[in-house]
């Protein structure tokens, strides 16, 4: 089986974010939503990070293969909506915002 890894993705900007702010930020806090739930993360390159998630979801020997997010990827396929929910210019601030978003969207 050949795994298709997208080189582009469409993200919806929420929380009053503008394209300029997103483009000029070092880290992006994102959410992936499907029928299985909302999954929050942060990365400097969310497309590359999504590629890593897809690879983990489709590699049985990956240590992340059976977590809820990778199971959701296998179940939902391409039926995800991707959001940029926050930005940060330092890794520590991005991690803090990610933690807050995880708590918020878990509800």
C-alpha atoms as an extended CHARMM CRD file, in Angstrom:
* protein
*
       107  EXT
         1         1  UNK       CA              0.0000000000        0.0000000000        0.0000000000  PROA      1               0.0000000000
         2         2  UNK       CA              1.3110000000        3.4310000000       -0.9430000000  PROA      2               0.0000000000
         3         3  UNK       CA              0.5750000000        6.1440000000        1.5740000000  PROA      3               0.0000000000
         4         4  UNK       CA             -0.4160000000        9.4960000000        0.0880000000  PROA      4               0.0000000000
         5         5  UNK       CA              1.0230000000       12.3720000000        2.1340000000  PROA      5               0.0000000000
         6         6  UNK       CA             -0.4440000000       15.7530000000        1.2110000000  PROA      6               0.0000000000
         7         7  UNK       CA              1.9410000000       18.6070000000        0.4850000000  PROA      7               0.0000000000
         8         8  UNK       CA             -0.8130000000       21.1890000000        0.9760000000  PROA      8               0.0000000000
         9         9  UNK       CA             -3.7660000000       21.4040000000        3.2950000000  PROA      9               0.0000000000
        10        10  UNK       CA             -6.7100000000       23.7160000000        3.7140000000  PROA      10              0.0000000000
        11        11  UNK       CA             -7.0330000000       25.1740000000        7.2020000000  PROA      11              0.0000000000
        12        12  UNK       CA             -9.9150000000       27.2640000000        8.4700000000  PROA      12              0.0000000000
        13        13  UNK       CA             -8.8270000000       30.2410000000       10.5450000000  PROA      13              0.0000000000
        14        14  UNK       CA            -10.8810000000       30.8110000000       13.6930000000  PROA      14              0.0000000000
        15        15  UNK       CA            -10.6560000000       32.9340000000       16.8290000000  PROA      15              0.0000000000
        16        16  UNK       CA            -10.3210000000       36.1170000000       14.7850000000  PROA      16              0.0000000000
        17        17  UNK       CA             -6.9990000000       35.0600000000       13.2450000000  PROA      17              0.0000000000
        18        18  UNK       CA             -5.9550000000       36.6740000000        9.9940000000  PROA      18              0.0000000000
        19        19  UNK       CA             -3.8440000000       35.1190000000        7.2650000000  PROA      19              0.0000000000
        20        20  UNK       CA             -1.1160000000       37.7430000000        7.8860000000  PROA      20              0.0000000000
        21        21  UNK       CA             -0.9160000000       36.8720000000       11.5920000000  PROA      21              0.0000000000
        22        22  UNK       CA             -0.7370000000       33.1490000000       10.8040000000  PROA      22              0.0000000000
        23        23  UNK       CA              1.9360000000       33.6130000000        8.1310000000  PROA      23              0.0000000000
        24        24  UNK       CA              4.0690000000       35.7340000000       10.4670000000  PROA      24              0.0000000000
        25        25  UNK       CA              3.9070000000       33.4000000000       13.4740000000  PROA      25              0.0000000000
        26        26  UNK       CA              6.5660000000       30.8390000000       14.2560000000  PROA      26              0.0000000000
        27        27  UNK       CA              4.2040000000       28.2560000000       15.7960000000  PROA      27              0.0000000000
        28        28  UNK       CA              0.6250000000       27.3670000000       15.0020000000  PROA      28              0.0000000000
        29        29  UNK       CA             -1.8620000000       25.7460000000       17.3320000000  PROA      29              0.0000000000
        30        30  UNK       CA             -4.2780000000       23.6480000000       15.3000000000  PROA      30              0.0000000000
        31        31  UNK       CA             -7.2500000000       21.3370000000       15.6590000000  PROA      31              0.0000000000
        32        32  UNK       CA             -8.2880000000       18.4060000000       13.4870000000  PROA      32              0.0000000000
        33        33  UNK       CA            -11.9810000000       17.5320000000       13.7170000000  PROA      33              0.0000000000
        34        34  UNK       CA            -13.8510000000       14.4650000000       12.5100000000  PROA      34              0.0000000000
        35        35  UNK       CA            -16.7660000000       12.3390000000       13.7040000000  PROA      35              0.0000000000
        36        36  UNK       CA            -14.4480000000       10.7790000000       16.3050000000  PROA      36              0.0000000000
        37        37  UNK       CA            -13.6480000000       14.0810000000       18.0300000000  PROA      37              0.0000000000
        38        38  UNK       CA            -11.3620000000       17.0900000000       18.0460000000  PROA      38              0.0000000000
        39        39  UNK       CA             -7.6070000000       16.6270000000       18.2490000000  PROA      39              0.0000000000
        40        40  UNK       CA             -5.3980000000       19.6160000000       19.1570000000  PROA      40              0.0000000000
        41        41  UNK       CA             -1.6840000000       20.0770000000       18.5580000000  PROA      41              0.0000000000
        42        42  UNK       CA              1.0050000000       22.6140000000       17.8050000000  PROA      42              0.0000000000
        43        43  UNK       CA              3.8020000000       22.7890000000       15.2650000000  PROA      43              0.0000000000
        44        44  UNK       CA              5.9460000000       25.1570000000       13.2930000000  PROA      44              0.0000000000
        45        45  UNK       CA              4.8250000000       23.2780000000       10.1660000000  PROA      45              0.0000000000
        46        46  UNK       CA              1.3440000000       21.7910000000       10.6080000000  PROA      46              0.0000000000
        47        47  UNK       CA              1.3550000000       20.1740000000        7.1490000000  PROA      47              0.0000000000
        48        48  UNK       CA              4.5380000000       18.2540000000        7.9630000000  PROA      48              0.0000000000
        49        49  UNK       CA              3.0800000000       17.3330000000       11.3480000000  PROA      49              0.0000000000
        50        50  UNK       CA             -0.1120000000       16.0220000000        9.6690000000  PROA      50              0.0000000000
        51        51  UNK       CA              2.0810000000       13.9060000000        7.3760000000  PROA      51              0.0000000000
        52        52  UNK       CA              3.7180000000       12.4290000000       10.4860000000  PROA      52              0.0000000000
        53        53  UNK       CA              0.2990000000       11.6950000000       12.0030000000  PROA      53              0.0000000000
        54        54  UNK       CA             -0.7940000000        9.9340000000        8.8040000000  PROA      54              0.0000000000
        55        55  UNK       CA              2.3910000000        7.9060000000        8.7100000000  PROA      55              0.0000000000
        56        56  UNK       CA              1.9950000000        6.8510000000       12.3590000000  PROA      56              0.0000000000
        57        57  UNK       CA             -1.6490000000        5.9470000000       11.7660000000  PROA      57              0.0000000000
        58        58  UNK       CA             -0.7070000000        3.6430000000        8.9170000000  PROA      58              0.0000000000
        59        59  UNK       CA              2.4300000000        2.0380000000       10.3750000000  PROA      59              0.0000000000
        60        60  UNK       CA              1.4780000000       -0.8300000000       12.6650000000  PROA      60              0.0000000000
        61        61  UNK       CA              4.8290000000       -0.7380000000       14.4460000000  PROA      61              0.0000000000
        62        62  UNK       CA              4.5670000000        2.9620000000       15.3300000000  PROA      62              0.0000000000
        63        63  UNK       CA              4.3240000000        3.5640000000       19.0660000000  PROA      63              0.0000000000
        64        64  UNK       CA              1.3500000000        5.8840000000       18.3110000000  PROA      64              0.0000000000
        65        65  UNK       CA             -0.5130000000        3.4230000000       16.0710000000  PROA      65              0.0000000000
        66        66  UNK       CA             -3.2820000000        2.5910000000       18.5500000000  PROA      66              0.0000000000
        67        67  UNK       CA             -3.8610000000        5.9590000000       20.2150000000  PROA      67              0.0000000000
        68        68  UNK       CA             -7.2790000000        7.5430000000       19.7770000000  PROA      68              0.0000000000
        69        69  UNK       CA             -6.0970000000       10.1010000000       17.2220000000  PROA      69              0.0000000000
        70        70  UNK       CA             -4.4320000000        7.5530000000       14.9070000000  PROA      70              0.0000000000
        71        71  UNK       CA             -7.4910000000        5.2960000000       15.1730000000  PROA      71              0.0000000000
        72        72  UNK       CA             -9.6250000000        8.3150000000       14.2080000000  PROA      72              0.0000000000
        73        73  UNK       CA             -7.3900000000        8.9660000000       11.1970000000  PROA      73              0.0000000000
        74        74  UNK       CA             -7.8440000000        5.3910000000       10.0240000000  PROA      74              0.0000000000
        75        75  UNK       CA            -11.6110000000        5.5180000000       10.5830000000  PROA      75              0.0000000000
        76        76  UNK       CA            -12.2990000000        9.0060000000        9.1870000000  PROA      76              0.0000000000
        77        77  UNK       CA             -9.7980000000        8.9930000000        6.3130000000  PROA      77              0.0000000000
        78        78  UNK       CA             -9.9540000000       12.3490000000        4.5460000000  PROA      78              0.0000000000
        79        79  UNK       CA            -13.0830000000       13.4500000000        6.4160000000  PROA      79              0.0000000000
        80        80  UNK       CA            -11.3210000000       15.9150000000        8.7080000000  PROA      80              0.0000000000
        81        81  UNK       CA            -11.7730000000       19.6420000000        9.0290000000  PROA      81              0.0000000000
        82        82  UNK       CA             -8.5040000000       21.3670000000        9.9010000000  PROA      82              0.0000000000
        83        83  UNK       CA             -8.4120000000       24.6050000000       11.9070000000  PROA      83              0.0000000000
        84        84  UNK       CA             -5.7450000000       27.0680000000       12.9690000000  PROA      84              0.0000000000
        85        85  UNK       CA             -6.9340000000       28.0600000000       16.4360000000  PROA      85              0.0000000000
        86        86  UNK       CA             -3.9780000000       30.0430000000       17.7700000000  PROA      86              0.0000000000
        87        87  UNK       CA             -0.4810000000       31.3080000000       17.1150000000  PROA      87              0.0000000000
        88        88  UNK       CA              2.6840000000       31.8640000000       19.1130000000  PROA      88              0.0000000000
        89        89  UNK       CA              6.2020000000       33.0720000000       18.5090000000  PROA      89              0.0000000000
        90        90  UNK       CA              7.9300000000       30.9040000000       21.1160000000  PROA      90              0.0000000000
        91        91  UNK       CA              7.7280000000       27.1720000000       21.6750000000  PROA      91              0.0000000000
        92        92  UNK       CA              6.8960000000       27.5870000000       25.3750000000  PROA      92              0.0000000000
        93        93  UNK       CA              3.9780000000       29.9070000000       24.6130000000  PROA      93              0.0000000000
        94        94  UNK       CA              2.7770000000       27.5280000000       21.8930000000  PROA      94              0.0000000000
        95        95  UNK       CA              2.8480000000       24.6110000000       24.3560000000  PROA      95              0.0000000000
        96        96  UNK       CA              0.9190000000       26.6690000000       26.9090000000  PROA      96              0.0000000000
        97        97  UNK       CA             -1.7310000000       27.6120000000       24.3410000000  PROA      97              0.0000000000
        98        98  UNK       CA             -1.9110000000       24.0160000000       23.1290000000  PROA      98              0.0000000000
        99        99  UNK       CA             -2.5510000000       22.7920000000       26.6900000000  PROA      99              0.0000000000
       100       100  UNK       CA             -5.3170000000       25.3430000000       27.1680000000  PROA      100             0.0000000000
       101       101  UNK       CA             -6.8660000000       24.3990000000       23.8160000000  PROA      101             0.0000000000
       102       102  UNK       CA             -6.7430000000       20.6790000000       24.6300000000  PROA      102             0.0000000000
       103       103  UNK       CA             -8.6180000000       21.3300000000       27.8530000000  PROA      103             0.0000000000
       104       104  UNK       CA            -11.1080000000       23.6670000000       26.1590000000  PROA      104             0.0000000000
       105       105  UNK       CA            -11.8910000000       21.4360000000       23.1580000000  PROA      105             0.0000000000
       106       106  UNK       CA            -12.0380000000       18.2520000000       25.2410000000  PROA      106             0.0000000000
       107       107  UNK       CA            -15.2640000000       19.5830000000       26.6970000000  PROA      107             0.0000000000
